[in-house]
PDB file of N, CA and C in Angstrom:
ATOM      1  N   MET A 105       5.490  -2.746 -17.669  1.00  0.00           N
ATOM      2  CA  MET A 105       4.801  -2.961 -16.404  1.00  0.00           C
ATOM      3  C   MET A 105       5.825  -2.982 -15.272  1.00  0.00           C
ATOM      4  N   ARG A 106       5.582  -2.184 -14.264  1.00  0.00           N
ATOM      5  CA  ARG A 106       6.469  -2.157 -13.102  1.00  0.00           C
ATOM      6  C   ARG A 106       6.311  -3.423 -12.278  1.00  0.00           C
ATOM      7  N   LYS A 107       7.398  -3.863 -11.684  1.00  0.00           N
ATOM      8  CA  LYS A 107       7.375  -5.059 -10.844  1.00  0.00           C
ATOM      9  C   LYS A 107       7.595  -4.672  -9.385  1.00  0.00           C
ATOM     10  N   CYS A 108       6.784  -3.730  -8.908  1.00  0.00           N
ATOM     11  CA  CYS A 108       6.898  -3.290  -7.516  1.00  0.00           C
ATOM     12  C   CYS A 108       6.555  -4.445  -6.584  1.00  0.00           C
ATOM     13  N   VAL A 109       7.129  -4.407  -5.389  1.00  0.00           N
ATOM     14  CA  VAL A 109       6.910  -5.444  -4.389  1.00  0.00           C
ATOM     15  C   VAL A 109       6.183  -4.809  -3.201  1.00  0.00           C
ATOM     16  N   VAL A 110       5.124  -5.484  -2.749  1.00  0.00           N
ATOM     17  CA  VAL A 110       4.341  -5.022  -1.603  1.00  0.00           C
ATOM     18  C   VAL A 110       4.524  -6.044  -0.494  1.00  0.00           C
ATOM     19  N   ARG A 111       4.920  -5.554   0.706  1.00  0.00           N
ATOM     20  CA  ARG A 111       5.124  -6.485   1.816  1.00  0.00           C
ATOM     21  C   ARG A 111       4.884  -5.788   3.150  1.00  0.00           C
ATOM     22  N   GLY A 112       4.705  -6.594   4.151  1.00  0.00           N
ATOM     23  CA  GLY A 112       4.521  -6.075   5.505  1.00  0.00           C
ATOM     24  C   GLY A 112       3.244  -6.606   6.117  1.00  0.00           C
ATOM     25  N   PRO A 113       3.149  -6.540   7.427  1.00  0.00           N
ATOM     26  CA  PRO A 113       2.010  -7.122   8.120  1.00  0.00           C
ATOM     27  C   PRO A 113       0.677  -6.472   7.755  1.00  0.00           C
ATOM     28  N   GLY A 114       0.669  -5.190   7.463  1.00  0.00           N
ATOM     29  CA  GLY A 114      -0.579  -4.486   7.190  1.00  0.00           C
ATOM     30  C   GLY A 114      -1.212  -4.800   5.858  1.00  0.00           C
ATOM     31  N   ILE A 115      -0.547  -5.578   5.014  1.00  0.00           N
ATOM     32  CA  ILE A 115      -1.147  -5.985   3.739  1.00  0.00           C
ATOM     33  C   ILE A 115      -1.737  -7.387   3.856  1.00  0.00           C
ATOM     34  N   GLU A 116      -1.490  -8.037   5.006  1.00  0.00           N
ATOM     35  CA  GLU A 116      -2.015  -9.376   5.243  1.00  0.00           C
ATOM     36  C   GLU A 116      -3.161  -9.376   6.251  1.00  0.00           C
ATOM     37  N   CYS A 117      -2.994  -8.604   7.320  1.00  0.00           N
ATOM     38  CA  CYS A 117      -4.040  -8.468   8.324  1.00  0.00           C
ATOM     39  C   CYS A 117      -3.866  -7.124   9.011  1.00  0.00           C
ATOM     40  N   ALA A 118      -4.915  -6.673   9.686  1.00  0.00           N
ATOM     41  CA  ALA A 118      -4.872  -5.378  10.354  1.00  0.00           C
ATOM     42  C   ALA A 118      -5.497  -5.500  11.732  1.00  0.00           C
ATOM     43  N   ILE A 119      -5.132  -4.596  12.601  1.00  0.00           N
ATOM     44  CA  ILE A 119      -5.703  -4.536  13.945  1.00  0.00           C
ATOM     45  C   ILE A 119      -6.551  -3.277  14.027  1.00  0.00           C
ATOM     46  N   ALA A 120      -7.821  -3.446  14.357  1.00  0.00           N
ATOM     47  CA  ALA A 120      -8.740  -2.311  14.449  1.00  0.00           C
ATOM     48  C   ALA A 120      -8.276  -1.330  15.517  1.00  0.00           C
ATOM     49  N   ARG A 121      -8.477  -0.052  15.250  1.00  0.00           N
ATOM     50  CA  ARG A 121      -8.162   1.068  16.150  1.00  0.00           C
ATOM     51  C   ARG A 121      -6.661   1.226  16.415  1.00  0.00           C
ATOM     52  N   GLN A 122      -5.825   0.645  15.534  1.00  0.00           N
ATOM     53  CA  GLN A 122      -4.374   0.825  15.617  1.00  0.00           C
ATOM     54  C   GLN A 122      -3.835   1.120  14.224  1.00  0.00           C
ATOM     55  N   TRP A 123      -2.689   1.808  14.170  1.00  0.00           N
ATOM     56  CA  TRP A 123      -2.049   2.065  12.883  1.00  0.00           C
ATOM     57  C   TRP A 123      -1.436   0.776  12.367  1.00  0.00           C
ATOM     58  N   ASN A 124      -1.690   0.473  11.126  1.00  0.00           N
ATOM     59  CA  ASN A 124      -1.171  -0.703  10.439  1.00  0.00           C
ATOM     60  C   ASN A 124      -0.355  -0.211   9.252  1.00  0.00           C
ATOM     61  N   THR A 125       0.731  -0.901   8.946  1.00  0.00           N
ATOM     62  CA  THR A 125       1.601  -0.435   7.870  1.00  0.00           C
ATOM     63  C   THR A 125       2.010  -1.565   6.932  1.00  0.00           C
ATOM     64  N   PHE A 126       2.329  -1.161   5.710  1.00  0.00           N
ATOM     65  CA  PHE A 126       2.976  -2.045   4.747  1.00  0.00           C
ATOM     66  C   PHE A 126       3.880  -1.170   3.888  1.00  0.00           C
ATOM     67  N   THR A 127       4.777  -1.815   3.145  1.00  0.00           N
ATOM     68  CA  THR A 127       5.774  -1.101   2.361  1.00  0.00           C
ATOM     69  C   THR A 127       5.648  -1.481   0.892  1.00  0.00           C
ATOM     70  N   ILE A 128       5.790  -0.469   0.037  1.00  0.00           N
ATOM     71  CA  ILE A 128       5.849  -0.694  -1.402  1.00  0.00           C
ATOM     72  C   ILE A 128       7.284  -0.414  -1.841  1.00  0.00           C
ATOM     73  N   GLU A 129       7.909  -1.390  -2.454  1.00  0.00           N
ATOM     74  CA  GLU A 129       9.272  -1.221  -2.970  1.00  0.00           C
ATOM     75  C   GLU A 129       9.186  -0.938  -4.466  1.00  0.00           C
ATOM     76  N   SER A 130       9.635   0.241  -4.875  1.00  0.00           N
ATOM     77  CA  SER A 130       9.578   0.642  -6.284  1.00  0.00           C
ATOM     78  C   SER A 130      10.595  -0.147  -7.106  1.00  0.00           C
ATOM     79  N   ARG A 131      10.105  -0.733  -8.189  1.00  0.00           N
ATOM     80  CA  ARG A 131      10.975  -1.480  -9.105  1.00  0.00           C
ATOM     81  C   ARG A 131      10.564  -1.144 -10.537  1.00  0.00           C
ATOM     82  N   ASP A 132      11.518  -1.246 -11.444  1.00  0.00           N
ATOM     83  CA  ASP A 132      11.212  -0.987 -12.845  1.00  0.00           C
ATOM     84  C   ASP A 132      10.682  -2.260 -13.510  1.00  0.00           C
ATOM     85  N   ALA A 133      10.476  -2.201 -14.816  1.00  0.00           N
ATOM     86  CA  ALA A 133       9.903  -3.335 -15.542  1.00  0.00           C
ATOM     87  C   ALA A 133      10.796  -4.582 -15.511  1.00  0.00           C
ATOM     88  N   GLU A 134      12.101  -4.387 -15.308  1.00  0.00           N
ATOM     89  CA  GLU A 134      13.019  -5.529 -15.225  1.00  0.00           C
ATOM     90  C   GLU A 134      13.173  -6.048 -13.796  1.00  0.00           C
ATOM     91  N   GLY A 135      12.535  -5.393 -12.838  1.00  0.00           N
ATOM     92  CA  GLY A 135      12.625  -5.818 -11.446  1.00  0.00           C
ATOM     93  C   GLY A 135      13.739  -5.155 -10.664  1.00  0.00           C
ATOM     94  N   ASN A 136      14.428  -4.174 -11.270  1.00  0.00           N
ATOM     95  CA  ASN A 136      15.512  -3.466 -10.582  1.00  0.00           C
ATOM     96  C   ASN A 136      14.958  -2.385  -9.663  1.00  0.00           C
ATOM     97  N   SER A 137      15.604  -2.192  -8.538  1.00  0.00           N
ATOM     98  CA  SER A 137      15.189  -1.164  -7.586  1.00  0.00           C
ATOM     99  C   SER A 137      15.267   0.215  -8.229  1.00  0.00           C
ATOM    100  N   ARG A 138      14.309   1.076  -7.896  1.00  0.00           N
ATOM    101  CA  ARG A 138      14.306   2.456  -8.375  1.00  0.00           C
ATOM    102  C   ARG A 138      14.843   3.411  -7.314  1.00  0.00           C
ATOM    103  N   ALA A 139      15.572   2.899  -6.347  1.00  0.00           N
ATOM    104  CA  ALA A 139      16.155   3.739  -5.299  1.00  0.00           C
ATOM    105  C   ALA A 139      16.990   4.841  -5.938  1.00  0.00           C
ATOM    106  N   GLY A 140      16.805   6.071  -5.460  1.00  0.00           N
ATOM    107  CA  GLY A 140      17.570   7.205  -5.949  1.00  0.00           C
ATOM    108  C   GLY A 140      17.057   7.792  -7.249  1.00  0.00           C
ATOM    109  N   GLN A 141      15.937   7.298  -7.749  1.00  0.00           N
ATOM    110  CA  GLN A 141      15.394   7.790  -9.018  1.00  0.00           C
ATOM    111  C   GLN A 141      14.146   8.640  -8.842  1.00  0.00           C
ATOM    112  N   GLY A 142      13.909   9.117  -7.640  1.00  0.00           N
ATOM    113  CA  GLY A 142      12.742   9.963  -7.392  1.00  0.00           C
ATOM    114  C   GLY A 142      11.576   9.181  -6.838  1.00  0.00           C
ATOM    115  N   ARG A 143      10.637   9.922  -6.295  1.00  0.00           N
ATOM    116  CA  ARG A 143       9.471   9.332  -5.636  1.00  0.00           C
ATOM    117  C   ARG A 143       8.431   8.900  -6.660  1.00  0.00           C
ATOM    118  N   ASP A 144       7.837   7.732  -6.448  1.00  0.00           N
ATOM    119  CA  ASP A 144       6.707   7.286  -7.255  1.00  0.00           C
ATOM    120  C   ASP A 144       5.426   7.705  -6.547  1.00  0.00           C
ATOM    121  N   ASP A 145       4.450   8.122  -7.314  1.00  0.00           N
ATOM    122  CA  ASP A 145       3.175   8.582  -6.757  1.00  0.00           C
ATOM    123  C   ASP A 145       2.151   7.455  -6.866  1.00  0.00           C
ATOM    124  N   PHE A 146       2.076   6.634  -5.817  1.00  0.00           N
ATOM    125  CA  PHE A 146       1.169   5.493  -5.819  1.00  0.00           C
ATOM    126  C   PHE A 146      -0.249   5.923  -5.493  1.00  0.00           C
ATOM    127  N   PHE A 147      -1.218   5.247  -6.116  1.00  0.00           N
ATOM    128  CA  PHE A 147      -2.623   5.412  -5.771  1.00  0.00           C
ATOM    129  C   PHE A 147      -2.945   4.316  -4.768  1.00  0.00           C
ATOM    130  N   VAL A 148      -3.491   4.700  -3.616  1.00  0.00           N
ATOM    131  CA  VAL A 148      -3.843   3.747  -2.567  1.00  0.00           C
ATOM    132  C   VAL A 148      -5.303   3.964  -2.194  1.00  0.00           C
ATOM    133  N   LYS A 149      -6.097   2.915  -2.297  1.00  0.00           N
ATOM    134  CA  LYS A 149      -7.507   2.975  -1.892  1.00  0.00           C
ATOM    135  C   LYS A 149      -7.777   1.807  -0.956  1.00  0.00           C
ATOM    136  N   ILE A 150      -8.270   2.110   0.235  1.00  0.00           N
ATOM    137  CA  ILE A 150      -8.593   1.076   1.220  1.00  0.00           C
ATOM    138  C   ILE A 150     -10.045   1.279   1.619  1.00  0.00           C
ATOM    139  N   HIS A 151     -10.865   0.258   1.393  1.00  0.00           N
ATOM    140  CA  HIS A 151     -12.273   0.384   1.756  1.00  0.00           C
ATOM    141  C   HIS A 151     -12.832  -0.962   2.207  1.00  0.00           C
ATOM    142  N   GLY A 152     -13.874  -0.883   2.997  1.00  0.00           N
ATOM    143  CA  GLY A 152     -14.548  -2.070   3.515  1.00  0.00           C
ATOM    144  C   GLY A 152     -15.376  -1.705   4.724  1.00  0.00           C
ATOM    145  N   SER A 153     -16.204  -2.617   5.151  1.00  0.00           N
ATOM    146  CA  SER A 153     -17.088  -2.390   6.300  1.00  0.00           C
ATOM    147  C   SER A 153     -17.876  -1.093   6.133  1.00  0.00           C
ATOM    148  N   GLY A 154     -18.209  -0.762   4.877  1.00  0.00           N
ATOM    149  CA  GLY A 154     -19.020   0.417   4.606  1.00  0.00           C
ATOM    150  C   GLY A 154     -18.283   1.744   4.662  1.00  0.00           C
ATOM    151  N   VAL A 155     -16.967   1.721   4.791  1.00  0.00           N
ATOM    152  CA  VAL A 155     -16.193   2.967   4.879  1.00  0.00           C
ATOM    153  C   VAL A 155     -14.971   2.922   3.966  1.00  0.00           C
ATOM    154  N   ARG A 156     -14.484   4.107   3.635  1.00  0.00           N
ATOM    155  CA  ARG A 156     -13.208   4.233   2.925  1.00  0.00           C
ATOM    156  C   ARG A 156     -12.209   4.828   3.897  1.00  0.00           C
ATOM    157  N   LEU A 157     -11.054   4.200   4.024  1.00  0.00           N
ATOM    158  CA  LEU A 157     -10.049   4.650   4.983  1.00  0.00           C
ATOM    159  C   LEU A 157      -9.058   5.599   4.334  1.00  0.00           C
ATOM    160  N   ARG A 158      -8.580   6.539   5.104  1.00  0.00           N
ATOM    161  CA  ARG A 158      -7.519   7.424   4.644  1.00  0.00           C
ATOM    162  C   ARG A 158      -6.184   6.727   4.878  1.00  0.00           C
ATOM    163  N   ALA A 159      -5.349   6.739   3.864  1.00  0.00           N
ATOM    164  CA  ALA A 159      -4.023   6.125   3.969  1.00  0.00           C
ATOM    165  C   ALA A 159      -2.971   7.220   3.885  1.00  0.00           C
ATOM    166  N   LYS A 160      -1.947   7.096   4.714  1.00  0.00           N
ATOM    167  CA  LYS A 160      -0.815   8.018   4.678  1.00  0.00           C
ATOM    168  C   LYS A 160       0.336   7.342   3.952  1.00  0.00           C
ATOM    169  N   GLN A 161       1.008   8.095   3.080  1.00  0.00           N
ATOM    170  CA  GLN A 161       2.180   7.569   2.379  1.00  0.00           C
ATOM    171  C   GLN A 161       3.405   8.362   2.794  1.00  0.00           C
ATOM    172  N   GLU A 162       4.477   7.638   3.087  1.00  0.00           N
ATOM    173  CA  GLU A 162       5.731   8.293   3.450  1.00  0.00           C
ATOM    174  C   GLU A 162       6.855   7.742   2.572  1.00  0.00           C
ATOM    175  N   ASP A 163       7.495   8.651   1.821  1.00  0.00           N
ATOM    176  CA  ASP A 163       8.639   8.273   0.994  1.00  0.00           C
ATOM    177  C   ASP A 163       9.832   8.084   1.919  1.00  0.00           C
ATOM    178  N   ASN A 164      10.407   6.903   1.918  1.00  0.00           N
ATOM    179  CA  ASN A 164      11.534   6.598   2.804  1.00  0.00           C
ATOM    180  C   ASN A 164      12.887   7.021   2.223  1.00  0.00           C
ATOM    181  N   GLY A 165      12.896   7.536   0.997  1.00  0.00           N
ATOM    182  CA  GLY A 165      14.129   8.016   0.384  1.00  0.00           C
ATOM    183  C   GLY A 165      15.078   6.929  -0.081  1.00  0.00           C
ATOM    184  N   ASP A 166      14.609   5.676  -0.045  1.00  0.00           N
ATOM    185  CA  ASP A 166      15.472   4.556  -0.441  1.00  0.00           C
ATOM    186  C   ASP A 166      14.808   3.660  -1.487  1.00  0.00           C
ATOM    187  N   GLY A 167      13.820   4.218  -2.182  1.00  0.00           N
ATOM    188  CA  GLY A 167      13.087   3.429  -3.171  1.00  0.00           C
ATOM    189  C   GLY A 167      11.874   2.731  -2.600  1.00  0.00           C
ATOM    190  N   THR A 168      11.576   2.981  -1.326  1.00  0.00           N
ATOM    191  CA  THR A 168      10.390   2.383  -0.713  1.00  0.00           C
ATOM    192  C   THR A 168       9.450   3.468  -0.206  1.00  0.00           C
ATOM    193  N   THR A 169       8.194   3.107  -0.128  1.00  0.00           N
ATOM    194  CA  THR A 169       7.155   3.974   0.415  1.00  0.00           C
ATOM    195  C   THR A 169       6.430   3.196   1.494  1.00  0.00           C
ATOM    196  N   THR A 170       6.271   3.782   2.678  1.00  0.00           N
ATOM    197  CA  THR A 170       5.514   3.149   3.751  1.00  0.00           C
ATOM    198  C   THR A 170       4.091   3.700   3.731  1.00  0.00           C
ATOM    199  N   VAL A 171       3.121   2.798   3.751  1.00  0.00           N
ATOM    200  CA  VAL A 171       1.710   3.169   3.779  1.00  0.00           C
ATOM    201  C   VAL A 171       1.162   2.809   5.152  1.00  0.00           C
ATOM    202  N   SER A 172       0.460   3.762   5.783  1.00  0.00           N
ATOM    203  CA  SER A 172      -0.142   3.555   7.105  1.00  0.00           C
ATOM    204  C   SER A 172      -1.641   3.833   7.020  1.00  0.00           C
ATOM    205  N   TYR A 173      -2.413   3.048   7.736  1.00  0.00           N
ATOM    206  CA  TYR A 173      -3.860   3.262   7.808  1.00  0.00           C
ATOM    207  C   TYR A 173      -4.377   2.740   9.138  1.00  0.00           C
ATOM    208  N   LYS A 174      -5.545   3.241   9.536  1.00  0.00           N
ATOM    209  CA  LYS A 174      -6.096   2.901  10.847  1.00  0.00           C
ATOM    210  C   LYS A 174      -7.588   2.579  10.726  1.00  0.00           C
ATOM    211  N   PRO A 175      -7.935   1.288  10.624  1.00  0.00           N
ATOM    212  CA  PRO A 175      -9.360   0.938  10.569  1.00  0.00           C
ATOM    213  C   PRO A 175     -10.005   1.074  11.954  1.00  0.00           C
ATOM    214  N   GLU A 176     -11.129   1.735  12.000  1.00  0.00           N
ATOM    215  CA  GLU A 176     -11.820   1.907  13.287  1.00  0.00           C
ATOM    216  C   GLU A 176     -12.687   0.693  13.620  1.00  0.00           C
ATOM    217  N   LEU A 177     -13.073  -0.070  12.601  1.00  0.00           N
ATOM    218  CA  LEU A 177     -13.946  -1.219  12.796  1.00  0.00           C
ATOM    219  C   LEU A 177     -13.272  -2.504  12.338  1.00  0.00           C
ATOM    220  N   SER A 178     -13.602  -3.607  12.974  1.00  0.00           N
ATOM    221  CA  SER A 178     -13.150  -4.910  12.507  1.00  0.00           C
ATOM    222  C   SER A 178     -13.931  -5.265  11.252  1.00  0.00           C
ATOM    223  N   GLY A 179     -13.319  -6.014  10.369  1.00  0.00           N
ATOM    224  CA  GLY A 179     -14.016  -6.419   9.151  1.00  0.00           C
ATOM    225  C   GLY A 179     -13.031  -6.781   8.057  1.00  0.00           C
ATOM    226  N   ILE A 180     -13.553  -6.911   6.856  1.00  0.00           N
ATOM    227  CA  ILE A 180     -12.755  -7.236   5.680  1.00  0.00           C
ATOM    228  C   ILE A 180     -12.567  -5.959   4.867  1.00  0.00           C
ATOM    229  N   TYR A 181     -11.319  -5.675   4.514  1.00  0.00           N
ATOM    230  CA  TYR A 181     -10.983  -4.480   3.741  1.00  0.00           C
ATOM    231  C   TYR A 181     -10.308  -4.889   2.438  1.00  0.00           C
ATOM    232  N   ARG A 182     -10.521  -4.071   1.435  1.00  0.00           N
ATOM    233  CA  ARG A 182      -9.892  -4.284   0.129  1.00  0.00           C
ATOM    234  C   ARG A 182      -8.881  -3.163  -0.074  1.00  0.00           C
ATOM    235  N   VAL A 183      -7.628  -3.542  -0.353  1.00  0.00           N
ATOM    236  CA  VAL A 183      -6.548  -2.576  -0.565  1.00  0.00           C
ATOM    237  C   VAL A 183      -6.187  -2.616  -2.047  1.00  0.00           C
ATOM    238  N   THR A 184      -6.443  -1.506  -2.728  1.00  0.00           N
ATOM    239  CA  THR A 184      -6.150  -1.384  -4.149  1.00  0.00           C
ATOM    240  C   THR A 184      -4.947  -0.470  -4.316  1.00  0.00           C
ATOM    241  N   LEU A 185      -3.931  -0.941  -5.026  1.00  0.00           N
ATOM    242  CA  LEU A 185      -2.700  -0.186  -5.234  1.00  0.00           C
ATOM    243  C   LEU A 185      -2.391  -0.111  -6.718  1.00  0.00           C
ATOM    244  N   SER A 186      -2.037   1.092  -7.171  1.00  0.00           N
ATOM    245  CA  SER A 186      -1.654   1.231  -8.568  1.00  0.00           C
ATOM    246  C   SER A 186      -0.626   2.341  -8.725  1.00  0.00           C
ATOM    247  N   LEU A 187      -0.007   2.346  -9.887  1.00  0.00           N
ATOM    248  CA  LEU A 187       0.970   3.368 -10.249  1.00  0.00           C
ATOM    249  C   LEU A 187       0.694   3.751 -11.696  1.00  0.00           C
ATOM    250  N   LEU A 188       0.386   5.014 -11.909  1.00  0.00           N
ATOM    251  CA  LEU A 188       0.077   5.525 -13.247  1.00  0.00           C
ATOM    252  C   LEU A 188      -1.046   4.719 -13.903  1.00  0.00           C
ATOM    253  N   GLY A 189      -2.058   4.358 -13.096  1.00  0.00           N
ATOM    254  CA  GLY A 189      -3.220   3.639 -13.602  1.00  0.00           C
ATOM    255  C   GLY A 189      -3.036   2.148 -13.787  1.00  0.00           C
ATOM    256  N   GLU A 190      -1.876   1.633 -13.464  1.00  0.00           N
ATOM    257  CA  GLU A 190      -1.582   0.210 -13.628  1.00  0.00           C
ATOM    258  C   GLU A 190      -1.531  -0.457 -12.253  1.00  0.00           C
ATOM    259  N   ALA A 191      -2.340  -1.499 -12.055  1.00  0.00           N
ATOM    260  CA  ALA A 191      -2.384  -2.194 -10.767  1.00  0.00           C
ATOM    261  C   ALA A 191      -1.029  -2.803 -10.432  1.00  0.00           C
ATOM    262  N   LEU A 192      -0.645  -2.710  -9.161  1.00  0.00           N
ATOM    263  CA  LEU A 192       0.588  -3.357  -8.710  1.00  0.00           C
ATOM    264  C   LEU A 192       0.341  -4.862  -8.601  1.00  0.00           C
ATOM    265  N   PRO A 193       1.397  -5.681  -8.742  1.00  0.00           N
ATOM    266  CA  PRO A 193       1.229  -7.130  -8.635  1.00  0.00           C
ATOM    267  C   PRO A 193       0.556  -7.518  -7.317  1.00  0.00           C
ATOM    268  N   GLY A 194      -0.490  -8.333  -7.408  1.00  0.00           N
ATOM    269  CA  GLY A 194      -1.212  -8.787  -6.232  1.00  0.00           C
ATOM    270  C   GLY A 194      -2.412  -7.928  -5.881  1.00  0.00           C
ATOM    271  N   SER A 195      -2.505  -6.736  -6.437  1.00  0.00           N
ATOM    272  CA  SER A 195      -3.602  -5.813  -6.133  1.00  0.00           C
ATOM    273  C   SER A 195      -4.841  -6.177  -6.956  1.00  0.00           C
ATOM    274  N   PRO A 196      -6.007  -6.148  -6.318  1.00  0.00           N
ATOM    275  CA  PRO A 196      -6.288  -5.711  -4.956  1.00  0.00           C
ATOM    276  C   PRO A 196      -6.006  -6.822  -3.939  1.00  0.00           C
ATOM    277  N   PHE A 197      -5.651  -6.403  -2.725  1.00  0.00           N
ATOM    278  CA  PHE A 197      -5.384  -7.309  -1.613  1.00  0.00           C
ATOM    279  C   PHE A 197      -6.607  -7.332  -0.700  1.00  0.00           C
ATOM    280  N   THR A 198      -6.844  -8.469  -0.069  1.00  0.00           N
ATOM    281  CA  THR A 198      -7.913  -8.579   0.921  1.00  0.00           C
ATOM    282  C   THR A 198      -7.274  -8.681   2.295  1.00  0.00           C
ATOM    283  N   VAL A 199      -7.679  -7.774   3.188  1.00  0.00           N
ATOM    284  CA  VAL A 199      -7.097  -7.686   4.527  1.00  0.00           C
ATOM    285  C   VAL A 199      -8.224  -7.817   5.548  1.00  0.00           C
ATOM    286  N   SER A 200      -8.037  -8.698   6.526  1.00  0.00           N
ATOM    287  CA  SER A 200      -9.045  -8.814   7.583  1.00  0.00           C
ATOM    288  C   SER A 200      -8.539  -8.111   8.836  1.00  0.00           C
ATOM    289  N   SER A 201      -9.484  -7.477   9.514  1.00  0.00           N
ATOM    290  CA  SER A 201      -9.168  -6.725  10.721  1.00  0.00           C
ATOM    291  C   SER A 201     -10.044  -7.228  11.854  1.00  0.00           C
TER     292      SER A 201
END
């Protein structure tokens, strides 16, 4: 099981009609950084308030991936994150906007 770390303001709360971001830090099963070992293909699903949001992923080239999304409506959103079908620690997250 990977011990990826998810952090940033956009995984705790979001501002409607603005881009919100959070970062996923790739780690192996022992908790070591995977920097320099290639990009991980994370599954990101953000939905709530009757809609599913499109999320953009950007590989930062340092073992981290930045995820950006823009909710058009205020409400409660569920952020589901996984890698190779395995949920990341803490997923799903509940985010209020």
